[in-house]
CSV table of C-alpha atoms in Angstrom, one decimal:
chain,number,residue,atom,x,y,z
X,1,MET,CA,-13.7,12.1,23.0
X,2,ILE,CA,-15.8,10.0,20.7
X,3,THR,CA,-16.5,12.9,18.4
X,4,LYS,CA,-12.7,13.6,18.1
X,5,LYS,CA,-12.1,10.1,17.0
X,6,ILE,CA,-14.7,10.3,14.3
X,7,ILE,CA,-13.3,13.4,12.6
X,8,PRO,CA,-10.3,11.6,10.8
X,9,ASN,CA,-12.6,8.7,9.9
X,10,ILE,CA,-15.0,11.1,8.1
X,11,PHE,CA,-12.2,12.3,5.9
X,12,THR,CA,-11.1,8.7,5.3
X,13,LEU,CA,-14.6,7.9,4.1
X,14,LEU,CA,-14.7,11.0,1.9
X,15,ASN,CA,-11.4,9.8,0.4
X,16,LEU,CA,-13.1,6.4,-0.3
X,17,PHE,CA,-16.2,8.1,-1.8
X,18,CYS,CA,-14.1,10.2,-4.2
X,19,GLY,CA,-12.1,7.1,-5.2
X,20,CYS,CA,-15.4,5.3,-6.1
X,21,ILE,CA,-16.6,8.3,-8.2
X,22,SER,CA,-13.2,8.4,-9.9
X,23,ILE,CA,-13.7,4.8,-11.0
X,24,ILE,CA,-17.2,5.6,-12.3
X,25,PHE,CA,-15.7,8.3,-14.5
X,26,LEU,CA,-13.0,5.9,-15.7
X,27,GLN,CA,-15.7,3.5,-16.9
X,28,SER,CA,-16.6,6.1,-19.6
X,29,LYS,CA,-12.9,6.9,-20.1
X,30,ASN,CA,-13.4,10.4,-18.7
X,31,PHE,CA,-9.8,10.8,-17.4
X,32,ASN,CA,-10.2,14.5,-16.7
X,33,ASP,CA,-13.1,14.2,-14.2
X,34,SER,CA,-11.5,11.1,-12.8
X,35,ALA,CA,-8.3,13.0,-12.1
X,36,ILE,CA,-10.3,15.8,-10.3
X,37,PHE,CA,-11.9,13.2,-7.9
X,38,THR,CA,-8.5,11.6,-7.4
X,39,LEU,CA,-7.1,15.0,-6.4
X,40,PHE,CA,-10.0,15.2,-3.9
X,41,SER,CA,-9.1,11.8,-2.6
X,42,ILE,CA,-5.5,12.9,-2.0
X,43,ILE,CA,-6.7,16.1,-0.2
X,44,PHE,CA,-9.0,14.1,2.1
X,45,ASP,CA,-6.3,11.5,2.7
X,46,PHE,CA,-4.0,14.3,3.8
X,47,LEU,CA,-6.7,15.8,6.1
X,48,ASP,CA,-7.3,12.4,7.6
X,49,GLY,CA,-3.6,12.2,8.6
X,50,PHE,CA,-3.4,15.8,9.6
X,51,PHE,CA,-6.3,15.6,12.1
X,52,SER,CA,-5.1,12.2,13.4
X,53,ARG,CA,-1.8,13.9,14.3
X,54,LEU,CA,-3.5,17.0,15.6
X,55,ILE,CA,-5.9,15.1,18.0
X,56,LYS,CA,-3.1,12.7,19.0
X,57,ILE,CA,-5.4,9.8,19.6
X,58,GLU,CA,-4.4,6.2,18.8
X,59,ASN,CA,-7.1,4.8,16.6
X,60,LEU,CA,-6.5,1.3,15.3
X,61,PHE,CA,-9.9,1.2,13.6
X,62,GLY,CA,-9.1,4.4,11.7
X,63,LYS,CA,-5.7,3.0,10.7
X,64,GLU,CA,-7.3,-0.1,9.1
X,65,LEU,CA,-10.1,2.0,7.6
X,66,ASP,CA,-7.6,4.3,6.0
X,67,SER,CA,-5.7,1.4,4.3
X,68,LEU,CA,-9.0,0.0,3.0
X,69,ALA,CA,-10.0,3.4,1.5
X,70,ASP,CA,-6.5,3.9,0.1
X,71,MET,CA,-6.7,0.5,-1.6
X,72,ILE,CA,-9.7,1.7,-3.7
X,73,SER,CA,-8.6,5.3,-4.3
X,74,PHE,CA,-4.9,4.7,-4.8
X,75,GLY,CA,-4.8,1.0,-5.5
X,76,MET,CA,-7.6,0.2,-7.9
X,77,VAL,CA,-7.7,3.6,-9.7
X,78,PRO,CA,-4.2,3.6,-11.1
X,79,SER,CA,-4.6,0.0,-12.3
X,80,ILE,CA,-7.8,0.8,-14.1
X,81,ILE,CA,-6.2,3.9,-15.7
X,82,VAL,CA,-3.3,1.8,-17.0
X,83,PHE,CA,-5.7,-0.9,-18.2
X,84,LEU,CA,-7.6,1.6,-20.2
X,85,LEU,CA,-4.4,3.2,-21.6
X,86,LEU,CA,-3.2,-0.2,-22.8
X,87,GLU,CA,-6.6,-1.6,-23.9
X,88,ASN,CA,-6.7,-2.2,-27.7
X,89,LYS,CA,-3.5,-0.2,-28.2
X,90,THR,CA,-0.9,-2.9,-28.2
X,91,PRO,CA,-0.2,-5.9,-30.5
X,92,ILE,CA,-0.2,-8.4,-27.7
X,93,PRO,CA,-3.7,-9.6,-26.5
X,94,PHE,CA,-4.6,-9.4,-22.8
X,95,ILE,CA,-1.3,-7.6,-21.9
X,96,GLU,CA,-3.4,-4.8,-20.4
X,97,TYR,CA,-4.2,-7.2,-17.4
X,98,LEU,CA,-0.7,-6.7,-16.2
X,99,SER,CA,-1.9,-3.3,-15.0
X,100,PHE,CA,-3.5,-4.9,-12.0
X,101,LEU,CA,0.0,-5.7,-10.7
X,102,ILE,CA,-0.2,-2.1,-9.4
X,103,SER,CA,-3.2,-3.0,-7.3
X,104,ILE,CA,-1.4,-6.1,-5.9
X,105,PHE,CA,1.7,-4.2,-5.0
X,106,SER,CA,-0.3,-1.3,-3.6
X,107,ALA,CA,-2.1,-3.8,-1.3
X,108,CYS,CA,1.4,-5.2,-0.2
X,109,ARG,CA,2.6,-1.7,0.5
X,110,LEU,CA,-0.4,-0.7,2.6
X,111,ALA,CA,-0.1,-4.0,4.6
X,112,LYS,CA,3.6,-3.4,5.0
X,113,PHE,CA,3.0,0.2,6.1
X,114,ASN,CA,0.5,-0.9,8.8
X,115,ILE,CA,3.0,-3.3,10.3
X,116,ASN,CA,6.2,-1.3,10.0
X,117,ASN,CA,4.9,2.3,10.2
X,118,ASN,CA,7.2,4.4,12.4
X,119,PRO,CA,5.4,7.7,13.3
X,120,ASP,CA,8.5,9.0,15.0
X,121,ASN,CA,10.4,9.4,11.7
X,122,LYS,CA,9.3,12.6,10.1
X,123,ASN,CA,12.3,13.1,7.8
X,124,HIS,CA,11.6,10.4,5.2
X,125,ILE,CA,9.1,7.9,3.9
X,126,ILE,CA,10.0,4.4,3.0
X,127,GLY,CA,9.1,3.7,-0.7
X,128,LEU,CA,6.7,5.5,-3.0
X,129,THR,CA,3.4,6.3,-1.4
X,130,THR,CA,0.2,5.1,-3.1
X,131,PRO,CA,-1.3,8.7,-3.5
X,132,VAL,CA,1.8,9.9,-5.3
X,133,ASN,CA,1.8,6.8,-7.5
X,134,THR,CA,-1.8,7.4,-8.4
X,135,LEU,CA,-1.2,11.1,-9.1
X,136,PHE,CA,1.5,10.1,-11.5
X,137,PHE,CA,-0.7,7.8,-13.6
X,138,SER,CA,-3.8,10.1,-13.3
X,139,SER,CA,-1.9,13.1,-14.7
X,140,LEU,CA,-0.2,10.8,-17.3
X,141,SER,CA,-3.6,9.6,-18.5
X,142,ILE,CA,-4.7,13.1,-19.4
X,143,ILE,CA,-1.4,13.8,-21.3
X,144,MET,CA,-1.4,10.5,-23.1
X,145,THR,CA,-5.0,10.7,-24.3
X,146,ASN,CA,-4.3,14.0,-26.0
X,147,ASP,CA,-4.9,13.7,-29.7
X,148,THR,CA,-1.4,15.1,-30.4
X,149,VAL,CA,0.2,11.9,-29.0
X,150,PRO,CA,0.7,9.4,-32.0
X,151,ILE,CA,0.0,6.2,-30.1
X,152,ASN,CA,-1.1,4.1,-33.0
X,153,GLU,CA,2.0,4.7,-35.0
X,154,LYS,CA,4.4,3.3,-32.4
X,155,LYS,CA,2.5,0.6,-30.6
X,156,ILE,CA,5.6,-1.4,-29.6
X,157,ILE,CA,7.4,1.6,-28.1
X,158,TYR,CA,4.2,2.6,-26.4
X,159,LEU,CA,3.9,-1.0,-24.9
X,160,ILE,CA,7.5,-1.1,-23.7
X,161,VAL,CA,7.2,2.3,-22.0
X,162,MET,CA,3.9,1.4,-20.3
X,163,LEU,CA,5.2,-2.0,-19.1
X,164,PHE,CA,8.4,-0.3,-17.8
X,165,MET,CA,6.2,2.2,-15.8
X,166,ILE,CA,4.1,-0.6,-14.4
X,167,PHE,CA,7.1,-2.6,-13.2
X,168,LEU,CA,8.9,0.4,-11.9
X,169,SER,CA,5.8,1.6,-10.0
X,170,CYS,CA,5.4,-1.9,-8.4
X,171,TYR,CA,9.1,-1.9,-7.4
X,172,LEU,CA,9.0,1.6,-5.9
X,173,LEU,CA,5.8,0.9,-3.9
X,174,VAL,CA,7.4,-1.9,-1.9
X,175,SER,CA,11.0,-0.8,-2.0
X,176,ASN,CA,13.1,0.4,1.0
X,177,ILE,CA,14.2,3.5,-0.8
X,178,LYS,CA,13.9,6.6,1.5
X,179,MET,CA,11.8,9.3,0.0
X,180,PHE,CA,12.1,12.7,1.7
X,181,SER,CA,9.1,13.9,3.6
X,182,PHE,CA,7.4,17.3,3.4
X,183,ASN,CA,6.9,17.6,7.1
X,184,PHE,CA,8.4,20.9,8.1
X,185,LYS,CA,9.6,21.0,11.7
X,186,ASN,CA,10.6,24.6,11.2
X,187,PHE,CA,11.2,27.0,8.3
X,188,TYR,CA,15.0,27.3,8.5
X,189,TRP,CA,16.8,27.0,5.2
X,190,LYS,CA,19.5,24.7,6.5
X,191,LYS,CA,17.1,22.2,8.0
X,192,ASN,CA,14.8,22.2,4.9
X,193,LYS,CA,17.1,22.9,2.1
X,194,ILE,CA,16.0,19.9,0.0
X,195,ARG,CA,12.4,20.7,0.5
X,196,TYR,CA,12.7,24.3,-0.5
X,197,ILE,CA,14.8,23.5,-3.6
X,198,PHE,CA,12.3,20.9,-4.7
X,199,LEU,CA,9.3,23.2,-4.2
X,200,LEU,CA,10.9,26.0,-6.1
X,201,ILE,CA,11.8,23.8,-9.1
X,202,SER,CA,8.3,22.2,-9.0
X,203,THR,CA,6.7,25.6,-9.0
X,204,PHE,CA,8.8,26.6,-12.0
X,205,LEU,CA,7.8,23.4,-13.9
X,206,LEU,CA,4.1,23.9,-13.1
X,207,LEU,CA,4.2,27.5,-14.4
X,208,THR,CA,6.0,26.5,-17.6
X,209,LEU,CA,4.8,23.0,-18.5
X,210,HIS,CA,1.3,23.0,-16.8
X,211,MET,CA,-0.2,19.5,-16.8
X,212,ILE,CA,2.9,17.9,-18.3
X,213,ALA,CA,4.8,19.1,-15.2
X,214,LEU,CA,3.0,16.7,-12.8
X,215,PRO,CA,4.6,13.4,-13.9
X,216,CYS,CA,7.9,15.2,-14.4
X,217,ILE,CA,7.7,16.5,-10.8
X,218,ILE,CA,7.0,13.1,-9.4
X,219,ILE,CA,10.0,11.6,-11.4
X,220,PHE,CA,12.1,14.5,-10.1
X,221,TYR,CA,11.0,13.7,-6.6
X,222,ILE,CA,12.0,10.1,-6.8
X,223,ILE,CA,15.4,10.9,-8.4
X,224,THR,CA,16.1,13.7,-5.8
X,225,SER,CA,15.2,11.4,-2.9
X,226,ILE,CA,17.5,8.6,-4.1
X,227,TYR,CA,20.4,11.0,-4.8
X,228,PHE,CA,20.3,12.9,-1.5
X,229,HIS,CA,19.9,9.8,0.6
X,230,ARG,CA,22.8,8.1,-1.1
X,231,LEU,CA,24.8,11.3,-0.7
X,232,LYS,CA,24.0,11.3,3.0
X,233,LYS,CA,25.1,7.6,3.3
X,234,ILE,CA,28.5,8.4,1.6
X,235,HIS,CA,28.9,11.4,3.9
X,236,ILE,CA,28.3,9.3,7.0
X,237,LYS,CA,30.8,6.6,5.8
X,238,THR,CA,33.5,9.2,5.2
């Protein structure tokens, strides 16, 4: 029984380890390798939850450990990424420190999740998860540091776009917007229509746009979630 409890925690600690390595790579502005370790963090975070559900053992220590690991891998990492993307690239001094709002709101989300988590609801997730938020900024960092992006020529526009993404990210992290979950109860089309459509479009975008597709897919995920849940509310009212 003790061994079973340890398995999810091992994956949680691996998530934390990869998050720390990701930060090390960011110190040298190596966004590519940082993104790879962020991806490993997301995989280990998924395996942590998967084995916790598989074992079906209530582990309060593991729950707290998971939030602490996520704070590093998915709270600090995106803030550092945005800080580096803004550093010395905008006309306003010290504006890059606003990037740490993402860490603050990530901490609020993780605390909120620990208090209000409802394991019985498998159809949706409340607000944007920290791993998805981190994946967005991690993929964006690779695209925006490409030499073909003329950042220096349009610093004001660049600043406005980055600030908009920071504030939108913070809002979505702690919002009550219902994002659809990828937990398949079965494989019937009728029960999983939204999931299948999303996966098909996402696959098409990945095959055609490659790295650029990742932030596009996440934006599409947010818009799709908002649209279908609002449509569902209208349907219930009528």
